[in-house]
Amino acid sequence: MSNDFEAVRRKVALRFREPTKLPKEIFSDEAIYREELQRFFYGPYWHPVAHRAELPATGSFKTTWLAEVPVILTRTADDEVRAFINSCSHRGALLEQRRCGVAAQFECPYHRWLFGNDGGFIGAPGRKEFRSDFCETDYSLVPLRVAEHAGLIFVSRDSLAPDLQSFLGAAASPLADCMLDDGRLKLIGYQKVIYQANWKAYIDNDPYHAPLLHAAFRLLNWHGSKGQLITTRPYGHMCILYQINHYVDNGFLNDPSAISFLGTDDRARVVALRPVTGITKHLDTINIRFARPLGVNRTEVSYAFFGHQDDTPEYLEHRVRQSSNLLGPSGYISIEDAAIYNRVQLTTNDGGYARFVKGVGKPRDQWSQNDEASNTEWWAHYRTRMGFAPEGSADG
Amino acid sequence: MVSYLEHCRAIDELLGLYALVVDGQEWERWPALFAEDCYYAVVSIENVEQDLPLAYMLDDSRERILDRVKFVREVWAGTVEPYRTRHSIQRTMTMDLGSGVYEVQANFLVGYTLGDGTAGMLAMGHYEDQIAVGEEGALFLRKVVYLDNVPPRYLIYPL
Ligand code: FES
Ligand SMILES: [Fe+2]
């Protein structure tokens, strides 16, 4: 913990009296951001980094980032998914620069060291002249812990992270619903965008917010159905479970076909996994939003969309049309969300608070889908983990 | 007989008019640049290289192009943060497909400026268009925008 952070921590703690009233500097302070990387991104949490559908065959790999750490995921011959820091164990060149592909081995371009896709050191030119105590097993790629749920691949850098199922808690089941239970998904593509917002501002306003934001809902005559809300402790994962209601054409659109529901699985789900991943199943779309902080006020989000391996070609085509227009960064509905991340971030230096009011004070089991209280479990956890809560406080 | 050069001039005029209309945000004129049967999409080059069909925007009929205009003008206004764009377009390839239809490629750079005056590069990439040239000028039968970069903000307006 840096001295910088300790000074900030004391100041913020004085203002962070309750998890429903956030001092806005937590979204804009550089020292807090650096500390969050350590405590959350490199700490005892699980981070979704890919779905198995993105590694379609043995030998497939995908490169990505865990905050500032480059990561390579591989699907090895034994059909295990493994994760390593994507850095050559010699002098540290980025080992693989392609986004994805198929490779049994990775050769570093700098001094031509060779690694297997299981992370092991295979060989290097001039090996005989290496220092006499050179031990090959000391030069494997640095592994990350990997765990999988319904095909969703999680990694963790911290040996203290609990097992994945305990981490997910009651979010495990809605999450599997999003992956259509068996997790046999088919990747249909990515929409990437950079938001000018802190990672917490992004996730705090993405999966959950009141439908009031969406003029589109009003004009399309969509009404929120009564959903079930699940929040977990201690992490504050949040899930909304509801049933898809069919769009009734009110003549607003010239061609409503792309937003119609053609499937048979009418479970709709919105899941926010802490620290920063949103997952949705809505109408005929399945969407995992892999987010990556790029700095205190920038977050890159890669919206990955999926179908199912058993989809008919017609249904898959419908999924593509719908996924392309509805819920990504330029989507009919979600573009309004996107605007809010940026607009919230713009006021984070004014010394004020972001406050939660709707549903706050009601018993937890009476929270409804549209109650702001649903995000406050996470904020309680965050406040404790960052040392902003009084010593020994129970929340989180 | 109308010459190839005259057709090229009609094509360049259409590309120029396209920039004028989208940068001027004259959204009611945007669909008029397309033929009756038409297609408009914005895709990332990354998805294309991986054979992934997802788009950022996918309007596969005139109706859906008209719906996009509705969203920009009626649904999102007031919530989204508006920005001004400047399209710079350069035709790079023109192939005669016969019957007055051309396959046209053009590079584009799109700069953007926010309300507070800050500016940056929004999008770079290329167009692959099918353009029909007739008596009254040229119209897009099909326009596909291939995006090279990850946009530094969400995209409200067609590129
Ligand atoms: S840095 Fe990779 S082989 Fe030397
Ligand atoms: Fe929304």
Coordinates of C-alpha atoms and ligand atoms in Angstrom, one line a residue:
Chain A
M1 CA 0.0 0.0 0.0
S2 CA 1.5 3.3 -1.0
N3 CA 1.8 6.3 1.3
D4 CA -0.1 8.2 -1.4
F5 CA -3.0 5.9 -0.9
E6 CA -2.9 6.0 2.9
A7 CA -3.4 9.8 3.0
V8 CA -6.2 9.6 0.5
R9 CA -7.8 6.6 2.4
R10 CA -8.1 8.6 5.6
K11 CA -9.7 11.6 3.8
V12 CA -12.1 9.5 1.9
A13 CA -13.1 7.4 4.9
L14 CA -14.3 10.6 6.6
R15 CA -16.7 11.2 3.8
F16 CA -17.7 7.6 3.0
R17 CA -20.1 7.2 5.9
E18 CA -22.5 4.8 4.3
P19 CA -22.5 2.5 1.2
T20 CA -25.4 4.4 -0.2
K21 CA -23.6 7.8 -0.4
L22 CA -20.4 7.6 -2.5
P23 CA -17.8 10.4 -2.3
K24 CA -17.3 11.1 -6.0
E25 CA -13.5 11.3 -5.8
I26 CA -13.4 7.5 -5.7
F27 CA -14.1 7.7 -9.4
S28 CA -11.4 10.2 -10.2
D29 CA -8.5 9.8 -7.8
E30 CA -5.3 8.3 -9.3
A31 CA -4.0 6.8 -6.0
I32 CA -7.3 5.1 -5.4
Y33 CA -7.3 3.7 -8.9
R34 CA -3.8 2.2 -8.5
E35 CA -4.8 0.7 -5.2
E36 CA -7.9 -0.8 -6.7
L37 CA -5.8 -2.6 -9.4
Q38 CA -3.9 -4.3 -6.5
R39 CA -6.9 -5.1 -4.3
F40 CA -9.5 -6.1 -6.9
F41 CA -7.9 -6.9 -10.2
Y42 CA -4.8 -8.6 -8.9
G43 CA -6.5 -9.6 -5.6
P44 CA -8.6 -12.5 -4.5
Y45 CA -11.4 -12.2 -7.1
W46 CA -12.3 -14.1 -10.3
H47 CA -12.3 -12.3 -13.6
P48 CA -14.1 -13.6 -16.7
V49 CA -11.7 -13.3 -19.6
A50 CA -13.2 -15.4 -22.3
H51 CA -15.9 -17.9 -23.1
R52 CA -14.9 -21.4 -24.3
A53 CA -16.6 -20.5 -27.6
E54 CA -13.8 -18.1 -28.3
L55 CA -11.3 -21.0 -28.1
P56 CA -13.2 -23.3 -30.5
A57 CA -10.6 -26.1 -30.9
T58 CA -7.7 -27.6 -29.1
G59 CA -4.7 -25.4 -29.8
S60 CA -6.8 -22.2 -29.9
F61 CA -5.5 -19.2 -28.0
K62 CA -6.8 -15.8 -27.2
T63 CA -4.8 -12.8 -25.8
T64 CA -6.4 -10.3 -23.5
W65 CA -5.6 -8.2 -20.5
L66 CA -6.3 -8.3 -16.8
A67 CA -6.2 -4.6 -16.1
E68 CA -2.5 -3.8 -17.0
V69 CA -1.3 -7.4 -17.1
P70 CA -1.2 -9.1 -20.6
V71 CA -2.8 -12.5 -20.5
I72 CA -2.7 -15.4 -22.9
L73 CA -5.4 -18.2 -22.8
T74 CA -4.7 -21.5 -24.4
R75 CA -6.7 -24.6 -25.0
T76 CA -4.2 -27.4 -24.7
A77 CA -4.2 -30.9 -26.2
D78 CA -5.9 -32.3 -23.1
D79 CA -8.8 -29.8 -23.7
E80 CA -7.9 -27.8 -20.6
V81 CA -8.0 -24.0 -20.7
R82 CA -4.9 -22.5 -19.3
A83 CA -3.9 -18.9 -18.6
F84 CA -0.5 -17.3 -18.4
I85 CA 1.0 -13.9 -18.3
N86 CA 1.7 -13.1 -21.9
S87 CA 5.3 -12.2 -21.3
C88 CA 8.5 -14.1 -22.3
S89 CA 10.2 -15.4 -19.1
H90 CA 13.6 -14.3 -20.5
R91 CA 13.7 -10.5 -20.8
G92 CA 10.0 -9.9 -20.9
A93 CA 9.0 -9.3 -24.5
L94 CA 5.3 -9.6 -25.1
L95 CA 5.1 -13.2 -26.3
E96 CA 2.1 -13.3 -28.6
Q97 CA 0.7 -10.2 -30.3
R98 CA -2.1 -11.8 -32.3
R99 CA -5.6 -11.5 -30.8
C100 CA -6.4 -15.1 -31.4
G101 CA -5.4 -18.1 -33.4
V102 CA -4.2 -21.6 -33.2
A103 CA -0.7 -22.5 -31.9
A104 CA 0.8 -25.5 -30.2
Q105 CA 3.9 -23.4 -29.4
F106 CA 4.9 -19.8 -29.0
E107 CA 8.2 -18.4 -30.1
C108 CA 9.5 -15.2 -28.6
P109 CA 10.8 -13.0 -31.4
Y110 CA 13.6 -11.5 -29.3
H111 CA 16.0 -14.4 -28.6
R112 CA 13.8 -17.1 -30.1
W113 CA 12.9 -18.9 -26.8
L114 CA 10.1 -21.5 -27.4
F115 CA 7.2 -22.2 -25.1
G116 CA 4.5 -24.9 -25.3
N117 CA 0.8 -23.8 -25.1
D118 CA 0.9 -25.4 -21.6
G119 CA 3.3 -22.7 -20.6
G120 CA 6.4 -24.9 -20.4
F121 CA 9.8 -23.8 -21.6
I122 CA 10.8 -26.0 -24.6
G123 CA 14.1 -24.7 -25.7
A124 CA 16.2 -21.8 -26.9
P125 CA 19.1 -21.1 -29.2
G126 CA 22.4 -21.2 -27.3
R127 CA 20.9 -23.2 -24.5
K128 CA 24.3 -24.8 -23.7
E129 CA 25.9 -21.4 -22.8
F130 CA 23.1 -20.4 -20.3
R131 CA 24.2 -19.9 -16.7
S132 CA 25.1 -23.2 -15.1
D133 CA 22.2 -23.2 -12.6
F134 CA 19.6 -22.6 -15.4
C135 CA 16.7 -24.7 -14.5
E136 CA 14.0 -25.0 -17.3
T137 CA 11.1 -25.3 -14.9
D138 CA 12.0 -21.9 -13.4
Y139 CA 11.4 -20.4 -16.9
S140 CA 7.9 -21.5 -17.6
L141 CA 5.3 -18.8 -18.4
V142 CA 3.8 -17.5 -15.2
P143 CA 0.4 -19.2 -14.8
L144 CA -2.8 -17.7 -13.5
R145 CA -5.5 -19.7 -11.8
V146 CA -8.3 -20.8 -14.1
A147 CA -11.8 -21.8 -13.4
E148 CA -14.8 -22.4 -15.6
H149 CA -18.5 -22.1 -15.2
A150 CA -20.9 -22.9 -18.1
G151 CA -18.0 -22.3 -20.5
L152 CA -17.2 -18.9 -19.1
I153 CA -13.4 -18.8 -18.3
F154 CA -12.3 -17.0 -15.2
V155 CA -8.8 -16.2 -14.1
S156 CA -7.3 -15.0 -10.8
R157 CA -3.8 -14.0 -9.9
D158 CA -4.3 -14.6 -6.2
S159 CA -4.0 -17.9 -4.5
L160 CA -6.4 -16.6 -1.8
A161 CA -9.3 -16.3 -4.1
P162 CA -12.0 -18.7 -2.9
D163 CA -13.1 -21.5 -5.2
L164 CA -15.2 -20.1 -8.1
Q165 CA -18.6 -21.5 -6.9
S166 CA -18.2 -19.8 -3.5
F167 CA -17.2 -16.6 -5.3
L168 CA -20.3 -16.7 -7.5
G169 CA -22.7 -17.8 -4.8
A170 CA -26.3 -17.4 -5.9
A171 CA -25.2 -15.7 -9.1
A172 CA -23.9 -19.1 -10.5
S173 CA -27.4 -20.2 -11.6
P174 CA -28.5 -17.1 -13.4
L175 CA -25.1 -16.9 -15.0
A176 CA -25.5 -20.5 -16.3
D177 CA -29.0 -19.4 -17.6
C178 CA -27.2 -16.7 -19.7
M179 CA -24.9 -19.4 -21.2
L180 CA -28.0 -21.5 -22.1
D181 CA -27.2 -24.0 -19.3
D182 CA -24.8 -26.2 -21.3
G183 CA -22.5 -23.4 -22.3
R184 CA -22.2 -24.7 -25.8
L185 CA -22.2 -21.2 -27.3
K186 CA -21.1 -20.0 -30.7
L187 CA -19.2 -16.7 -31.0
I188 CA -20.8 -14.3 -33.5
G189 CA -18.5 -11.3 -32.9
Y190 CA -17.3 -8.3 -30.9
Q191 CA -18.2 -4.7 -30.5
K192 CA -15.5 -2.8 -28.8
V193 CA -15.6 0.7 -27.5
I194 CA -13.7 2.9 -25.0
Y195 CA -15.8 4.8 -22.5
Q196 CA -14.5 7.9 -20.9
A197 CA -15.4 6.7 -17.5
N198 CA -13.9 5.0 -14.4
W199 CA -14.5 1.2 -14.3
K200 CA -16.8 1.5 -11.3
A201 CA -18.9 4.2 -12.9
Y202 CA -19.2 1.8 -15.9
I203 CA -20.3 -1.3 -14.0
D204 CA -22.4 0.7 -11.5
N205 CA -24.5 2.1 -14.3
D206 CA -24.4 -0.8 -16.8
P207 CA -26.4 -3.9 -15.8
Y208 CA -28.7 -2.1 -13.4
H209 CA -30.5 1.2 -13.9
A210 CA -34.0 2.4 -13.9
P211 CA -35.8 2.0 -17.3
L212 CA -36.6 5.7 -17.0
L213 CA -33.4 6.4 -18.9
H214 CA -34.7 4.7 -22.0
A215 CA -36.8 6.8 -24.2
A216 CA -36.7 3.8 -26.5
F217 CA -38.7 1.7 -24.0
R218 CA -41.5 4.3 -24.0
L219 CA -41.6 4.8 -27.7
L220 CA -41.5 1.1 -28.4
N221 CA -44.2 0.6 -25.8
W222 CA -42.0 -1.8 -23.7
H223 CA -42.8 -2.1 -20.1
G224 CA -40.5 -3.7 -17.5
S225 CA -41.9 -6.9 -16.4
K226 CA -41.8 -7.9 -12.7
G227 CA -38.4 -9.3 -12.2
Q228 CA -36.7 -11.2 -9.4
L229 CA -33.6 -9.6 -7.9
I230 CA -30.7 -11.6 -6.5
T231 CA -27.8 -10.0 -4.7
T232 CA -25.0 -12.0 -3.2
R233 CA -22.8 -11.5 -0.1
P234 CA -20.1 -10.5 0.4
Y235 CA -19.2 -9.6 -3.1
G236 CA -22.5 -7.9 -4.2
H237 CA -22.9 -9.7 -7.5
M238 CA -26.4 -8.7 -8.8
C239 CA -28.8 -10.7 -11.0
I240 CA -32.1 -9.7 -12.4
L241 CA -34.3 -12.5 -13.6
Y242 CA -37.4 -11.9 -15.7
Q243 CA -39.4 -13.2 -18.5
I244 CA -39.1 -11.9 -22.0
N245 CA -42.3 -10.2 -23.1
H246 CA -43.0 -10.0 -26.8
Y247 CA -42.8 -6.7 -28.5
V248 CA -46.2 -5.5 -29.5
D249 CA -45.9 -3.5 -32.7
N250 CA -47.1 0.0 -32.1
G251 CA -46.2 1.3 -35.5
F252 CA -43.2 3.3 -34.3
L253 CA -40.7 1.3 -36.2
N254 CA -40.8 0.8 -40.0
D255 CA -39.3 -2.7 -39.5
P256 CA -39.6 -4.2 -36.0
S257 CA -38.3 -7.6 -37.2
A258 CA -34.8 -7.1 -35.7
I259 CA -36.2 -6.6 -32.2
S260 CA -38.8 -9.4 -32.3
F261 CA -38.3 -12.5 -30.1
L262 CA -38.1 -15.6 -32.2
G263 CA -36.6 -18.0 -29.7
T264 CA -38.3 -20.4 -27.3
D265 CA -36.2 -19.8 -24.2
D266 CA -37.9 -16.8 -22.6
R267 CA -35.6 -16.4 -19.7
A268 CA -34.2 -12.9 -19.6
R269 CA -31.2 -12.2 -17.4
V270 CA -29.0 -9.4 -16.4
V271 CA -26.0 -10.3 -14.3
A272 CA -23.3 -8.0 -12.8
L273 CA -20.3 -9.9 -11.6
R274 CA -17.8 -8.0 -9.4
P275 CA -15.6 -6.3 -10.0
V276 CA -16.5 -5.4 -13.5
T277 CA -18.3 -7.8 -15.8
G278 CA -21.8 -7.5 -17.2
I279 CA -23.6 -10.4 -18.8
T280 CA -27.0 -10.3 -20.4
K281 CA -29.5 -12.6 -22.0
H282 CA -32.2 -10.5 -23.6
L283 CA -34.6 -11.3 -26.4
D284 CA -32.4 -13.5 -28.7
T285 CA -29.1 -12.0 -27.7
I286 CA -26.4 -13.4 -25.4
N287 CA -23.8 -10.9 -24.4
I288 CA -20.7 -10.9 -22.2
R289 CA -19.2 -7.5 -21.6
F290 CA -15.5 -7.9 -20.9
A291 CA -14.3 -4.7 -19.4
R292 CA -10.8 -3.5 -18.8
P293 CA -9.8 -0.4 -17.0
L294 CA -7.3 1.7 -19.1
G295 CA -6.8 4.4 -16.4
V296 CA -8.7 6.2 -13.8
N297 CA -11.2 7.6 -16.3
R298 CA -11.1 5.3 -19.2
T299 CA -12.6 1.8 -19.6
E300 CA -12.5 -0.4 -22.7
V301 CA -15.5 -2.7 -23.1
S302 CA -15.5 -5.6 -25.5
Y303 CA -19.1 -6.7 -26.0
A304 CA -18.9 -10.3 -27.1
F305 CA -22.1 -11.7 -28.6
F306 CA -23.0 -15.4 -28.9
G307 CA -25.5 -17.8 -30.3
H308 CA -25.8 -21.5 -29.6
Q309 CA -24.1 -24.3 -31.4
D310 CA -27.5 -25.9 -32.2
D311 CA -29.1 -22.8 -33.7
T312 CA -30.5 -23.1 -37.1
P313 CA -28.8 -20.9 -39.7
E314 CA -32.0 -18.7 -39.9
Y315 CA -32.1 -18.3 -36.1
L316 CA -28.4 -17.5 -36.0
E317 CA -28.9 -14.9 -38.7
H318 CA -31.7 -13.3 -36.6
R319 CA -29.4 -13.3 -33.6
V320 CA -26.7 -11.5 -35.7
R321 CA -29.2 -8.8 -36.8
Q322 CA -30.5 -8.3 -33.3
S323 CA -27.1 -8.4 -31.6
S324 CA -25.8 -5.8 -34.1
N325 CA -28.5 -3.3 -33.4
L326 CA -29.8 -3.6 -29.9
L327 CA -27.5 -3.9 -26.9
G328 CA -24.0 -2.9 -28.0
P329 CA -22.3 0.5 -27.7
S330 CA -24.3 1.8 -30.6
G331 CA -27.4 -0.2 -29.9
Y332 CA -31.0 1.1 -29.9
I333 CA -31.3 0.6 -26.2
S334 CA -27.8 0.6 -24.8
I335 CA -26.5 3.7 -26.4
E336 CA -28.4 5.6 -23.8
D337 CA -26.6 3.7 -21.1
A338 CA -23.3 4.6 -22.7
A339 CA -24.1 8.3 -22.6
I340 CA -24.6 8.0 -18.8
Y341 CA -21.2 6.5 -18.0
N342 CA -19.6 9.5 -19.7
R343 CA -22.0 12.0 -18.2
V344 CA -21.5 10.6 -14.7
Q345 CA -17.7 10.7 -15.0
L346 CA -17.8 14.4 -16.0
T347 CA -18.9 15.5 -12.6
T348 CA -16.6 13.4 -10.4
N349 CA -14.3 16.2 -9.4
D350 CA -16.9 18.5 -7.9
G351 CA -16.4 17.3 -4.3
G352 CA -20.0 15.9 -4.1
Y353 CA -21.6 12.6 -3.6
A354 CA -23.4 10.0 -5.8
R355 CA -26.4 8.9 -3.8
F356 CA -28.7 5.9 -3.7
V357 CA -32.3 6.5 -2.6
K358 CA -34.9 4.2 -4.3
G359 CA -35.6 1.2 -2.2
V360 CA -32.9 2.1 0.3
G361 CA -34.0 1.2 3.9
K362 CA -36.4 -1.5 2.7
P363 CA -35.5 -5.0 3.9
R364 CA -33.2 -6.7 1.5
D365 CA -35.7 -9.4 0.6
Q366 CA -38.2 -6.8 -0.6
W367 CA -35.9 -5.1 -3.0
S368 CA -37.3 -5.0 -6.5
Q369 CA -35.8 -5.0 -9.9
N370 CA -35.9 -1.3 -10.2
D371 CA -34.6 -0.5 -6.7
E372 CA -31.2 1.3 -6.6
A373 CA -30.5 -0.6 -3.4
S374 CA -29.4 -3.6 -5.5
N375 CA -26.0 -2.0 -6.2
T376 CA -25.3 -1.1 -2.6
E377 CA -24.2 -4.6 -1.5
W378 CA -21.3 -4.2 -3.8
W379 CA -20.6 -0.7 -2.5
A380 CA -20.6 -2.0 1.0
H381 CA -18.0 -4.6 0.0
Y382 CA -16.0 -2.1 -1.9
R383 CA -16.0 0.3 1.0
T384 CA -14.7 -2.3 3.4
R385 CA -12.1 -3.8 1.0
M386 CA -10.6 -0.4 0.3
G387 CA -10.4 0.5 4.0
F388 CA -12.9 3.3 3.7
A389 CA -15.3 1.7 6.3
P390 CA -14.6 2.0 10.0
E391 CA -12.4 -0.8 11.3
G392 CA -14.3 -4.0 12.0
S393 CA -17.5 -2.8 10.3
A394 CA -19.7 -5.7 9.4
D395 CA -20.7 -4.9 5.9
G396 CA -18.9 -6.5 3.0
Chain B
M1 CA -23.0 6.7 -74.6
V2 CA -22.1 7.9 -71.1
S3 CA -18.4 7.6 -70.5
Y4 CA -16.6 5.9 -67.6
L5 CA -15.2 9.3 -66.6
E6 CA -18.7 10.8 -66.3
H7 CA -19.7 7.8 -64.2
C8 CA -16.7 8.4 -62.0
R9 CA -17.7 12.0 -61.6
A10 CA -21.2 11.0 -60.5
I11 CA -19.7 8.5 -58.0
D12 CA -17.4 11.2 -56.6
E13 CA -20.3 13.6 -56.3
L14 CA -22.2 10.9 -54.4
L15 CA -19.3 10.4 -52.0
G16 CA -19.0 14.1 -51.5
L17 CA -22.7 14.6 -50.9
Y18 CA -22.6 11.7 -48.4
A19 CA -19.9 13.6 -46.3
L20 CA -22.0 16.8 -46.6
V21 CA -25.1 15.1 -45.4
V22 CA -23.7 13.1 -42.5
D23 CA -21.4 15.8 -41.3
G24 CA -24.2 18.4 -41.7
Q25 CA -26.4 15.9 -39.7
E26 CA -29.2 16.3 -42.3
W27 CA -30.6 12.9 -41.4
E28 CA -33.8 13.2 -43.4
R29 CA -31.5 13.4 -46.5
W30 CA -29.4 10.4 -45.6
P31 CA -31.8 7.7 -46.8
A32 CA -32.3 9.6 -50.1
L33 CA -28.7 8.8 -50.9
F34 CA -29.6 5.1 -51.1
A35 CA -31.5 3.3 -53.8
E36 CA -34.9 1.8 -53.0
D37 CA -33.5 -1.6 -52.3
C38 CA -30.5 -1.0 -50.1
Y39 CA -28.1 -2.1 -47.4
Y40 CA -26.0 -0.2 -44.8
A41 CA -23.7 -1.7 -42.3
V42 CA -20.8 -0.7 -40.0
V43 CA -18.5 -3.6 -39.3
S44 CA -15.1 -3.9 -37.5
I45 CA -12.2 -5.2 -39.6
E46 CA -11.3 -7.4 -36.7
N47 CA -14.6 -9.3 -36.9
V48 CA -14.3 -9.6 -40.7
E49 CA -10.8 -11.1 -40.4
Q50 CA -12.1 -13.7 -38.0
D51 CA -15.1 -14.4 -40.2
L52 CA -17.5 -13.2 -37.5
P53 CA -20.8 -11.7 -38.8
L54 CA -21.6 -9.2 -36.0
A55 CA -21.8 -5.5 -37.0
Y56 CA -21.9 -2.2 -35.0
M57 CA -24.9 -1.1 -37.1
L58 CA -26.8 -3.4 -39.5
D59 CA -29.6 -1.9 -41.6
D60 CA -30.4 -4.5 -44.2
S61 CA -33.3 -2.7 -45.8
R62 CA -34.6 0.8 -46.5
E63 CA -37.1 0.5 -43.6
R64 CA -34.2 -0.1 -41.2
I65 CA -32.3 2.9 -42.5
L66 CA -35.4 5.0 -41.9
D67 CA -35.6 3.5 -38.4
R68 CA -32.0 4.5 -37.7
V69 CA -32.9 8.1 -38.6
K70 CA -35.8 7.9 -36.1
F71 CA -33.5 6.8 -33.3
V72 CA -31.0 9.5 -34.0
R73 CA -33.6 12.3 -34.2
E74 CA -36.4 11.2 -31.9
V75 CA -35.3 8.6 -29.4
W76 CA -31.7 9.4 -28.3
A77 CA -31.7 13.2 -28.6
G78 CA -31.2 14.9 -25.2
T79 CA -29.7 11.8 -23.6
V80 CA -26.6 11.1 -25.7
E81 CA -23.8 13.6 -26.0
P82 CA -23.9 15.1 -29.5
Y83 CA -20.7 15.6 -31.5
R84 CA -19.7 17.1 -34.8
T85 CA -18.0 15.0 -37.4
R86 CA -15.8 15.6 -40.5
H87 CA -15.5 12.9 -43.1
S88 CA -12.6 12.9 -45.3
I89 CA -13.2 10.4 -48.1
Q90 CA -10.9 9.2 -50.9
R91 CA -11.9 6.9 -53.7
T92 CA -9.3 4.2 -54.1
M93 CA -10.9 1.6 -56.5
T94 CA -13.7 1.6 -59.0
M95 CA -14.8 -1.5 -60.8
D96 CA -17.5 -1.6 -63.5
L97 CA -19.9 -4.4 -62.8
G98 CA -22.0 -3.6 -65.9
S99 CA -25.5 -2.0 -66.3
G100 CA -24.3 1.2 -64.6
V101 CA -23.4 -0.6 -61.4
Y102 CA -20.0 0.0 -59.8
E103 CA -18.1 -1.6 -57.0
V104 CA -16.3 1.3 -55.3
Q105 CA -13.8 1.3 -52.5
A106 CA -12.8 4.5 -50.6
N107 CA -10.8 5.3 -47.5
F108 CA -12.2 7.4 -44.8
L109 CA -11.0 9.3 -41.8
V110 CA -13.6 10.8 -39.5
G111 CA -12.7 13.4 -37.0
Y112 CA -15.0 14.5 -34.2
T113 CA -15.5 17.5 -32.0
L114 CA -17.4 17.6 -28.8
G115 CA -19.5 20.5 -27.5
D116 CA -16.7 21.8 -25.4
G117 CA -14.4 22.0 -28.4
T118 CA -12.2 19.0 -27.7
A119 CA -11.5 17.0 -30.8
G120 CA -10.0 13.7 -31.9
M121 CA -10.1 10.9 -34.4
L122 CA -13.3 9.0 -34.2
A123 CA -13.0 6.4 -37.0
M124 CA -10.7 5.3 -39.7
G125 CA -11.2 2.6 -42.3
H126 CA -12.7 2.1 -45.7
Y127 CA -15.9 1.8 -47.5
E128 CA -16.9 -1.0 -49.8
D129 CA -19.9 0.4 -51.8
Q130 CA -22.1 -0.7 -54.6
I131 CA -23.2 2.3 -56.5
A132 CA -25.8 2.5 -59.3
V133 CA -25.3 5.4 -61.7
G134 CA -28.4 6.4 -63.7
E135 CA -29.8 9.4 -65.5
E136 CA -30.3 11.4 -62.2
G137 CA -26.9 10.6 -60.7
A138 CA -25.6 8.0 -58.4
L139 CA -27.1 6.1 -55.5
F140 CA -25.8 3.6 -53.0
L141 CA -27.2 0.1 -53.5
R142 CA -25.0 -1.1 -50.7
K143 CA -22.6 0.6 -48.3
V144 CA -20.4 -1.3 -45.9
V145 CA -18.2 0.7 -43.5
Y146 CA -15.1 -1.3 -42.4
L147 CA -13.8 0.2 -39.2
D148 CA -10.1 -0.2 -38.4
N149 CA -10.0 1.3 -34.9
V150 CA -11.8 0.8 -31.6
P151 CA -13.9 3.9 -31.3
P152 CA -12.9 6.3 -28.5
R153 CA -16.5 6.8 -27.7
Y154 CA -19.9 5.2 -28.6
L155 CA -21.1 5.9 -32.1
I156 CA -24.4 7.7 -32.4
Y157 CA -24.4 8.7 -36.0
P158 CA -23.9 6.6 -39.1
L159 CA -20.4 6.8 -40.5
Ligands
FES1 S1 13.0 -11.8 -24.4 FE1 12.0 -13.6 -25.2 S2 13.6 -14.8 -25.9 FE2 14.6 -13.1 -24.9
FE2 FE -30.1 0.3 -20.2

